[in-house]
Coordinates of C-alpha atoms in Angstrom, one line a residue:
X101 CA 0.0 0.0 0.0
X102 CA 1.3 3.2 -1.0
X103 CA 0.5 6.5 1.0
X104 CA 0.0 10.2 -0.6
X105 CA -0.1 12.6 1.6
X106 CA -2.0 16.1 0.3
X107 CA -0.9 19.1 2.2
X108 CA -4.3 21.9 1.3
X109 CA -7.0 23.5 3.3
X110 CA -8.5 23.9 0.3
X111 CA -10.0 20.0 0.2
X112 CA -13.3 21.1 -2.1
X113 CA -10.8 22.5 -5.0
X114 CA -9.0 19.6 -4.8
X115 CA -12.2 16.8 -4.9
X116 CA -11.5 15.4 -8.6
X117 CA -8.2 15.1 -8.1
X118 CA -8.1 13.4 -4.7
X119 CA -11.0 10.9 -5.6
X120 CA -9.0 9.6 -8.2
X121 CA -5.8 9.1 -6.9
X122 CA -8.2 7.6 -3.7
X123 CA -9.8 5.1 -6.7
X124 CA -6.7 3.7 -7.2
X125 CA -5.7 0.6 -5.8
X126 CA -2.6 0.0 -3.7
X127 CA -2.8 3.8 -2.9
X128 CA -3.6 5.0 0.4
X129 CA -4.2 8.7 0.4
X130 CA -4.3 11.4 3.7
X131 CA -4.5 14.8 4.6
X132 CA -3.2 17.8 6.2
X133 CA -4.2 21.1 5.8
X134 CA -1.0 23.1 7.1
X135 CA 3.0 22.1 6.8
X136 CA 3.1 21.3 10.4
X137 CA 0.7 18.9 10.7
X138 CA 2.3 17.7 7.4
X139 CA 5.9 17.7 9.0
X140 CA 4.2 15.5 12.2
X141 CA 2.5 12.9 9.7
X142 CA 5.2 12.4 7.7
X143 CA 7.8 11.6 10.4
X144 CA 5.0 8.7 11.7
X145 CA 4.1 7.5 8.3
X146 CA 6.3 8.1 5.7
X147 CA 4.3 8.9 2.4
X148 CA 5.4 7.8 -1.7
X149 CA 4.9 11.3 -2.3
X150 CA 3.4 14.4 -1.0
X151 CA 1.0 16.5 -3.1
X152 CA 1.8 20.0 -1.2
X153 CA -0.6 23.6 -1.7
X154 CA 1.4 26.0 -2.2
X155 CA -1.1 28.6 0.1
X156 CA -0.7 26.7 3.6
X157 CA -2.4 27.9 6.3
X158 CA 1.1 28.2 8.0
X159 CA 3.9 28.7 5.1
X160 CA 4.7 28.7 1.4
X161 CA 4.1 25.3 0.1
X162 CA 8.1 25.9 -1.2
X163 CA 9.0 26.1 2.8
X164 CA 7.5 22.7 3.2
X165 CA 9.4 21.3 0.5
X166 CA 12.4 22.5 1.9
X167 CA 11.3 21.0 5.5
X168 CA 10.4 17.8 4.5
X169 CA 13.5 17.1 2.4
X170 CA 16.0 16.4 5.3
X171 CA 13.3 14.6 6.8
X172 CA 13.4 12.2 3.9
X173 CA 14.7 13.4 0.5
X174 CA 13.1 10.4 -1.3
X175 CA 9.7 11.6 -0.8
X176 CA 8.5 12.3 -4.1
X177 CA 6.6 16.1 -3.9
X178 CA 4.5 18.2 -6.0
X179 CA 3.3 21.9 -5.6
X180 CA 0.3 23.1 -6.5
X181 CA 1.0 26.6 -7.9
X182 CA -0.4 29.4 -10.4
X183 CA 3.6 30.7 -11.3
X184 CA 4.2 30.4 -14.9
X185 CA 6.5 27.3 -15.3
X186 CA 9.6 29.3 -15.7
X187 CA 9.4 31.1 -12.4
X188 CA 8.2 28.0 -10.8
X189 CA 11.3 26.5 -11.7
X190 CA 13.5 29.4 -10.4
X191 CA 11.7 29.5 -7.1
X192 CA 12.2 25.6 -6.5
X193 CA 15.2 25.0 -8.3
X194 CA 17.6 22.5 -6.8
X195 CA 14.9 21.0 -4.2
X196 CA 13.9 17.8 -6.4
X197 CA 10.4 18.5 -7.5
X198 CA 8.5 16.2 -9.1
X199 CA 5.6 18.3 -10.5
X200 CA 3.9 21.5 -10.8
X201 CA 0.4 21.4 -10.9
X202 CA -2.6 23.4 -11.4
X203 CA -4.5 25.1 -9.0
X204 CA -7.6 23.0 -9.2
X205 CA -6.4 20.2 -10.6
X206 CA -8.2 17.2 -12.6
X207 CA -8.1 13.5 -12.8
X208 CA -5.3 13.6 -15.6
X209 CA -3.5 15.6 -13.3
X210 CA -4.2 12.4 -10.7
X211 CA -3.4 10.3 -13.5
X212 CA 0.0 11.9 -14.6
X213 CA 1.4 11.8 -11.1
X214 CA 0.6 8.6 -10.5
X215 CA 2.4 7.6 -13.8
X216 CA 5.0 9.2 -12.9
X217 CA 5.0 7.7 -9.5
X218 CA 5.3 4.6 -11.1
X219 CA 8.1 5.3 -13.5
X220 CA 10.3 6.7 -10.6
X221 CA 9.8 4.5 -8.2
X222 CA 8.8 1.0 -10.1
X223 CA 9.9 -1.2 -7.8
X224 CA 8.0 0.2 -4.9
X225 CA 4.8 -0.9 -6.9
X226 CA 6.2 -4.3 -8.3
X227 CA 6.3 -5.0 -4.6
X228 CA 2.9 -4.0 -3.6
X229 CA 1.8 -6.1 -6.4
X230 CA 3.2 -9.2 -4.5

């Protein structure tokens, strides 16, 4: 079973997406609606990936990024975010970012991050497969 943790207190924008990433078997998903409660969860249950707002109640979504990475840098993360792509990847340049993703984002959104869950990190599913 594979956990996703979504960092938002914005769960209603983020229904579609959720759902289908929850849909999916072998997936686990849970939420947090501010980085530290994020920080707390993910040093009790370490997540595949974390799917991070960038408007937390508490910080920048970036912040978190940068907070989770020394907790674990294999966590694969992506921030939600309305920068253009280039200034996107100027703000989180060198942290490891998986994605950027829209601000209310769809099931292909789901569906591309879950893809590219399971390109990065095939082995992880091969075994939940067993």
């Amino acid at each position: 079973m594979h956990r996703i943790l979504i960092v938002s207190p914005h769960r209603s924008r983020l229904a579609e997406f959720a759902q289908s990433i929850a849909e999916q078997q072998d997936i686990q998903l849970a939420w947090a609606e501010d980085g530290k409660t994020a920080i707390a969860d993910v040093m009790k249950h370490l997540p595949l990936a974390v799917i991070i707002d960038d408007n937390l109640l508490d910080m920048p979504g970036l912040d978190l990024v940068r907070r989770l990475l020394p907790i674990n840098a294999l966590i694969h993360m992506a921030v939600i975010s309305d920068l253009s792509p280039e200034a996107f990847h100027e703000a989180g340049e060198g942290l490891g970012i998986m994605a950027q993703l829209p601000l209310a984002p769809a099931k292909t959104d789901a569906l591309e991050i879950l893809s590219r869950l399971k390109r990065l990190s095939p082995q992880a599913f091969a075994q939940a497969r067993q």
